[in-house]
């Protein structure tokens, strides 16, 4: 039996009637940008995330970039980022003219290792950007403690963690502000590009609101050189429908992750660590093994699609040649060993068992 990695067509079709109604509302309203759907979604997602302000923007990269700009971070500043993340975390910093300073992850959690942060702080450091990678929340308490001592801003990259909890609190409301993405494959995904900023800081929310709309709050008055990065009405309407099922979809992801973890314990694979609080939302289920390439090929021959998140860390990318002499051994090792197994709320038990059986066969052959 073939198993896709993430079948968005099948998953989203569960919501067909609600999505059709959302489309009809926008079609009938005649307002396609900055209207009632966006306003409603911002309120609903802020409430869900337990923060006072949500500002919809064009995508996750813009959410992070606009936040850094709102905090006045730019040329000559340094921002601490994980060495193992999707490139957008680094690019947001670079696009503001600041310098990404990589810190290695904890090899077991794959999230920023708080014990390595202090060594990376210089007089130019302005912010720390922890990423809640794969839907597991970074260890925020020590990160906030360090930030407090050094007067740094903490901006969460919450693109992979919609709905995740840390000690009972929602990801996205744990730092000073957060940027999130509603790229279609995320746990809360739009039908195209979309993103949002979350914060309890009214002044920062206002700045982002201005920056996303050409630096303007009064039409044709531009007090800043802003961007065009707005969350369209259509996506806001779709996201309102999808927000209703986010918790139940995340619960289904948890069930699948538990099945994988229980069944694959004896295989010799390094399995993802579950957070103590059980608040993980399993955006991805990422295993690690030195035999990664052979395992991926074996699974592909059985029709099981897996993905590597991510095959090359940012400091090894062509756009960051200035980092090419730097060695970040944990990020480099993980990039050579990680493999994401199929993960989606609509995976059937038969599909999950098919994946489990195939992984076991690989290690028994
Ligand atoms: C998806 C993602 C982003 C960027 O989101 P886009 O909406 O694609 O711009 C940023 N950071 C992380 C960790 C992501 O996974």
XYZ file of C-alpha atoms and ligand atoms in Angstrom:
380
model
C 0.000 0.000 0.000
C 1.364 3.410 -0.951
C 1.475 6.015 1.812
C 1.866 9.684 0.937
C 3.790 12.014 3.189
C 0.993 14.548 3.458
C -2.065 14.359 1.222
C -3.456 17.883 1.524
C -6.182 17.240 -0.994
C -7.547 14.352 1.076
C -7.039 16.164 4.389
C -8.685 19.441 3.351
C -11.597 17.651 1.686
C -12.797 16.746 5.204
C -13.676 20.448 5.497
C -15.183 20.856 2.039
C -18.555 22.327 3.015
C -17.098 24.805 5.527
C -14.445 25.883 3.048
C -17.043 26.336 0.305
C -19.097 28.502 2.671
C -15.988 30.543 3.553
C -15.315 31.149 -0.127
C -18.935 32.184 -0.676
C -18.780 34.682 2.202
C -15.759 36.424 0.693
C -17.155 36.258 -2.828
C -20.374 37.866 -1.665
C -18.692 40.486 0.510
C -16.809 42.100 -2.355
C -13.926 42.894 0.030
C -10.807 40.875 -0.660
C -8.108 42.571 1.414
C -8.210 43.900 5.009
C -11.867 43.268 5.736
C -14.130 41.570 8.242
C -12.746 38.036 7.770
C -9.207 39.150 8.609
C -10.411 41.101 11.604
C -12.377 38.100 12.866
C -9.539 35.649 12.266
C -7.047 37.916 14.065
C -9.366 38.062 17.085
C -9.997 34.315 17.063
C -6.358 33.323 16.649
C -5.177 35.801 19.301
C -7.722 34.344 21.733
C -6.709 30.798 20.814
C -3.033 31.656 21.326
C -3.792 33.462 24.568
C -2.176 36.745 23.459
C -3.710 40.216 23.099
C -2.753 40.870 19.470
C -2.605 38.930 16.234
C -1.622 40.692 13.007
C -2.111 38.759 9.774
C 0.649 39.101 7.174
C 1.558 37.589 3.827
C 3.634 34.616 5.017
C 5.813 33.318 7.849
C 9.047 34.843 6.582
C 7.407 38.278 6.497
C 5.976 37.777 9.997
C 9.503 37.325 11.365
C 11.019 40.073 9.197
C 8.363 42.641 10.098
C 8.759 41.801 13.787
C 12.514 42.345 13.691
C 11.902 45.637 11.877
C 9.266 46.605 14.454
C 11.824 46.104 17.228
C 14.234 48.339 15.305
C 16.714 45.538 14.656
C 18.928 46.087 11.631
C 22.414 46.912 10.374
C 25.137 46.165 12.929
C 22.869 44.034 15.140
C 23.185 40.322 15.861
C 20.333 37.857 16.366
C 20.796 34.383 17.825
C 19.173 31.664 15.703
C 19.275 27.842 15.781
C 21.912 26.249 13.531
C 19.325 23.641 12.427
C 16.212 25.344 11.149
C 14.382 26.097 7.957
C 16.244 28.849 6.102
C 13.473 31.427 6.743
C 14.561 31.963 10.359
C 17.979 33.104 9.167
C 16.683 34.986 6.127
C 14.381 37.139 8.263
C 17.428 38.348 10.184
C 19.478 38.901 7.023
C 16.646 40.779 5.300
C 16.680 43.339 8.112
C 20.396 43.877 7.611
C 21.264 42.127 10.897
C 23.544 39.121 11.307
C 22.250 35.622 12.174
C 24.440 34.083 14.897
C 23.917 30.320 14.979
C 23.661 28.352 18.214
C 23.598 24.557 18.161
C 20.563 22.504 19.200
C 20.312 19.948 21.937
C 20.977 16.738 19.976
C 18.030 14.896 21.551
C 15.306 17.558 21.298
C 16.643 19.196 18.090
C 15.678 22.519 19.702
C 17.977 25.400 20.722
C 20.280 24.364 23.583
C 19.854 27.115 26.212
C 23.203 26.253 27.815
C 25.021 27.396 24.644
C 23.277 30.752 24.248
C 25.293 32.886 26.655
C 28.571 32.129 24.896
C 27.094 33.506 21.666
C 25.991 36.831 23.160
C 28.084 39.903 22.251
C 27.521 43.641 22.805
C 25.767 43.657 19.399
C 23.229 40.948 20.257
C 19.664 42.262 20.226
C 17.411 39.225 20.058
C 17.063 35.455 20.357
C 14.853 33.581 17.885
C 14.036 30.100 19.186
C 12.238 27.820 16.708
C 9.688 25.293 17.975
C 10.993 22.754 15.526
C 8.748 19.880 14.366
C 5.971 21.058 16.717
C 7.932 20.658 19.944
C 8.349 23.814 21.974
C 11.907 24.998 22.682
C 12.878 25.157 26.354
C 11.584 28.701 26.836
C 12.048 29.274 30.587
C 15.877 29.341 30.518
C 15.794 31.256 27.220
C 13.579 33.978 28.758
C 15.788 34.068 31.843
C 18.941 34.673 29.770
C 17.145 37.249 27.610
C 16.005 39.086 30.725
C 19.505 39.210 32.145
C 20.996 40.580 28.911
C 18.074 42.814 27.910
C 17.340 40.864 24.723
C 14.094 40.448 22.799
C 12.786 36.905 22.310
C 10.958 36.310 19.028
C 9.523 32.811 18.698
C 9.512 31.208 15.270
C 6.210 29.414 15.817
C 5.710 28.322 12.196
C 5.662 24.610 13.089
C 3.921 24.763 16.445
C 0.315 25.990 16.129
C -1.507 24.681 19.158
C 1.562 23.342 20.969
C 1.823 23.815 24.723
C 4.783 24.476 27.010
C 4.017 23.967 30.693
C 0.361 24.520 29.865
C 0.971 27.719 27.878
C 0.520 28.112 24.129
C 3.497 28.391 21.814
C 3.478 31.841 20.265
C 2.697 33.499 23.597
C 5.869 32.537 25.442
C 8.347 35.164 24.238
C 7.963 38.890 23.590
C 6.445 38.182 20.199
C 6.088 35.346 17.698
C 5.929 34.920 13.961
C 3.944 32.050 12.514
C 3.235 30.644 9.072
C 0.053 29.288 7.544
C 1.821 27.707 4.598
C -0.575 24.949 3.424
C 1.432 22.110 4.980
C 1.643 23.632 8.474
C -0.617 22.369 11.272
C -2.849 25.385 10.643
C -2.511 25.837 6.899
C -4.180 28.257 4.492
C -4.917 27.534 0.831
C -1.805 29.465 -0.182
C 0.737 31.727 1.526
C -0.222 33.433 4.797
C 1.306 34.212 8.171
C 0.795 36.162 11.386
C 2.486 37.970 14.217
C 1.425 37.327 17.815
C 2.289 39.550 20.754
C 1.051 41.076 23.994
C 2.892 44.306 23.138
C 0.387 46.797 21.686
C 3.087 49.107 20.311
C 4.797 46.273 18.435
C 1.455 45.056 17.059
C 0.705 48.580 15.816
C 4.119 48.837 14.153
C 3.642 45.527 12.354
C 0.141 46.613 11.293
C 1.691 49.680 9.749
C 4.667 47.883 8.184
C 2.462 45.243 6.502
C 0.465 47.985 4.776
C 3.058 50.234 3.080
C 3.972 51.918 6.352
C 0.543 53.454 6.486
C -2.417 53.537 8.842
C -4.128 56.507 7.230
C -4.693 55.980 3.519
C -1.959 57.597 1.394
C -0.043 58.744 4.493
C 3.241 56.815 4.696
C 5.276 57.408 7.825
C 7.607 54.445 7.224
C 9.041 52.628 4.233
C 6.820 49.603 4.733
C 5.953 46.418 2.872
C 2.944 44.996 1.108
C 2.383 41.888 3.211
C -1.243 41.367 4.112
C -3.295 38.276 4.856
C -6.037 38.132 2.209
C -9.709 37.848 3.152
C -10.017 34.508 1.384
C -7.199 32.966 3.417
C -8.528 34.497 6.619
C -11.944 32.952 5.919
C -10.388 29.541 5.189
C -8.185 29.804 8.289
C -11.223 30.498 10.487
C -12.703 27.187 9.312
C -9.441 25.356 9.902
C -8.859 26.878 13.332
C -12.022 25.081 14.481
C -10.423 21.690 13.832
C -6.838 22.529 14.848
C -7.063 20.917 18.290
C -8.751 17.770 17.022
C -6.269 17.459 14.146
C -3.370 17.949 16.560
C -4.855 15.241 18.806
C -4.889 12.878 15.808
C -1.233 13.718 15.127
C -0.469 12.802 18.749
C -2.151 9.409 18.384
C -0.112 8.670 15.247
C 3.135 9.798 16.907
C 2.398 7.543 19.881
C 1.837 4.556 17.584
C 5.131 5.219 15.801
C 7.032 5.709 19.054
C 5.676 2.557 20.694
C 6.163 0.318 17.656
C 9.588 1.569 16.590
C 11.248 1.588 20.014
C 13.229 -1.602 19.370
C 14.431 -0.831 15.849
C 17.617 1.056 16.668
C 16.234 4.251 15.132
C 16.672 7.395 17.197
C 13.100 8.431 17.903
C 11.898 11.956 18.611
C 11.805 12.872 22.262
C 8.380 13.739 23.618
C 8.172 16.838 25.801
C 7.375 16.194 29.447
C 4.126 18.173 29.321
C 2.653 16.254 26.373
C 1.980 19.488 24.494
C 3.755 18.485 21.263
C 1.746 18.924 18.074
C 3.878 16.751 15.784
C 4.114 18.988 12.763
C 6.662 16.374 11.743
C 7.673 12.985 13.138
C 11.431 12.980 12.676
C 13.587 9.915 13.271
C 17.362 9.771 12.934
C 19.724 7.038 11.805
C 23.157 6.871 10.162
C 21.453 4.579 7.586
C 19.033 7.344 6.641
C 19.564 7.310 2.865
C 19.202 3.530 2.638
C 16.073 3.616 4.814
C 14.508 6.350 2.702
C 15.215 4.384 -0.481
C 13.815 1.178 1.037
C 10.605 2.943 2.082
C 10.266 4.626 -1.328
C 10.453 1.215 -3.020
C 7.467 0.207 -0.873
C 5.580 3.338 -1.959
C 6.080 5.164 1.342
C 7.011 8.812 0.913
C 9.367 10.393 3.457
C 11.005 13.826 3.472
C 14.263 15.187 4.919
C 13.855 18.280 7.121
C 16.410 19.593 6.315
C 19.141 18.072 4.166
C 21.511 21.061 4.395
C 21.747 23.500 7.318
C 21.632 27.251 6.556
C 25.391 27.746 7.064
C 26.059 25.251 4.242
C 23.734 27.004 1.790
C 24.986 28.977 -1.208
C 23.332 32.139 0.091
C 25.471 32.022 3.248
C 28.997 31.481 1.822
C 30.361 33.786 4.523
C 29.590 30.972 7.014
C 31.232 28.227 4.933
C 34.320 27.989 7.173
C 32.223 27.663 10.332
C 31.717 24.199 11.768
C 28.405 23.399 13.483
C 28.788 19.663 14.042
C 25.398 18.898 15.610
C 23.433 20.617 12.836
C 25.638 18.944 10.241
C 25.240 15.485 11.768
C 21.459 15.845 12.119
C 21.160 16.991 8.502
C 22.810 13.728 7.446
C 20.623 11.507 9.639
C 17.099 12.909 9.968
C 14.085 11.503 8.158
C 10.460 12.597 8.514
C 7.921 9.766 8.377
C 4.436 10.348 6.919
C 2.452 12.553 9.311
C -1.000 13.957 8.773
C -4.199 13.917 10.849
C -5.980 11.851 8.176
C -3.509 8.943 8.078
C -5.454 5.725 8.603
C -4.358 3.076 11.065
C -3.626 0.770 8.109
C -1.301 3.415 6.645
C 0.477 3.937 9.959
C 0.908 0.157 10.329
C 2.229 -0.026 6.763
C 4.942 2.526 7.632
C 5.767 0.759 10.893
C 5.978 -2.644 9.171
C 8.242 -1.326 6.450
C 10.626 0.384 8.893
C 10.823 -2.828 10.936
C 11.494 -4.860 7.789
C 14.362 -2.534 6.903
C 16.075 -3.117 10.237
C 15.444 -6.883 10.169
C 16.668 -7.511 6.664
C 7.490 27.419 7.208
C 8.483 28.037 8.084
C 8.797 29.408 8.008
C 8.357 30.308 6.894
O 7.040 30.337 6.582
P 6.552 30.785 5.132
O 5.111 31.041 5.339
O 6.827 29.659 4.199
O 7.294 32.019 4.749
C 9.637 29.943 8.948
N 10.205 29.174 9.886
C 9.960 27.860 9.986
C 10.613 27.070 11.074
C 9.110 27.238 9.066
O 8.899 25.927 9.159
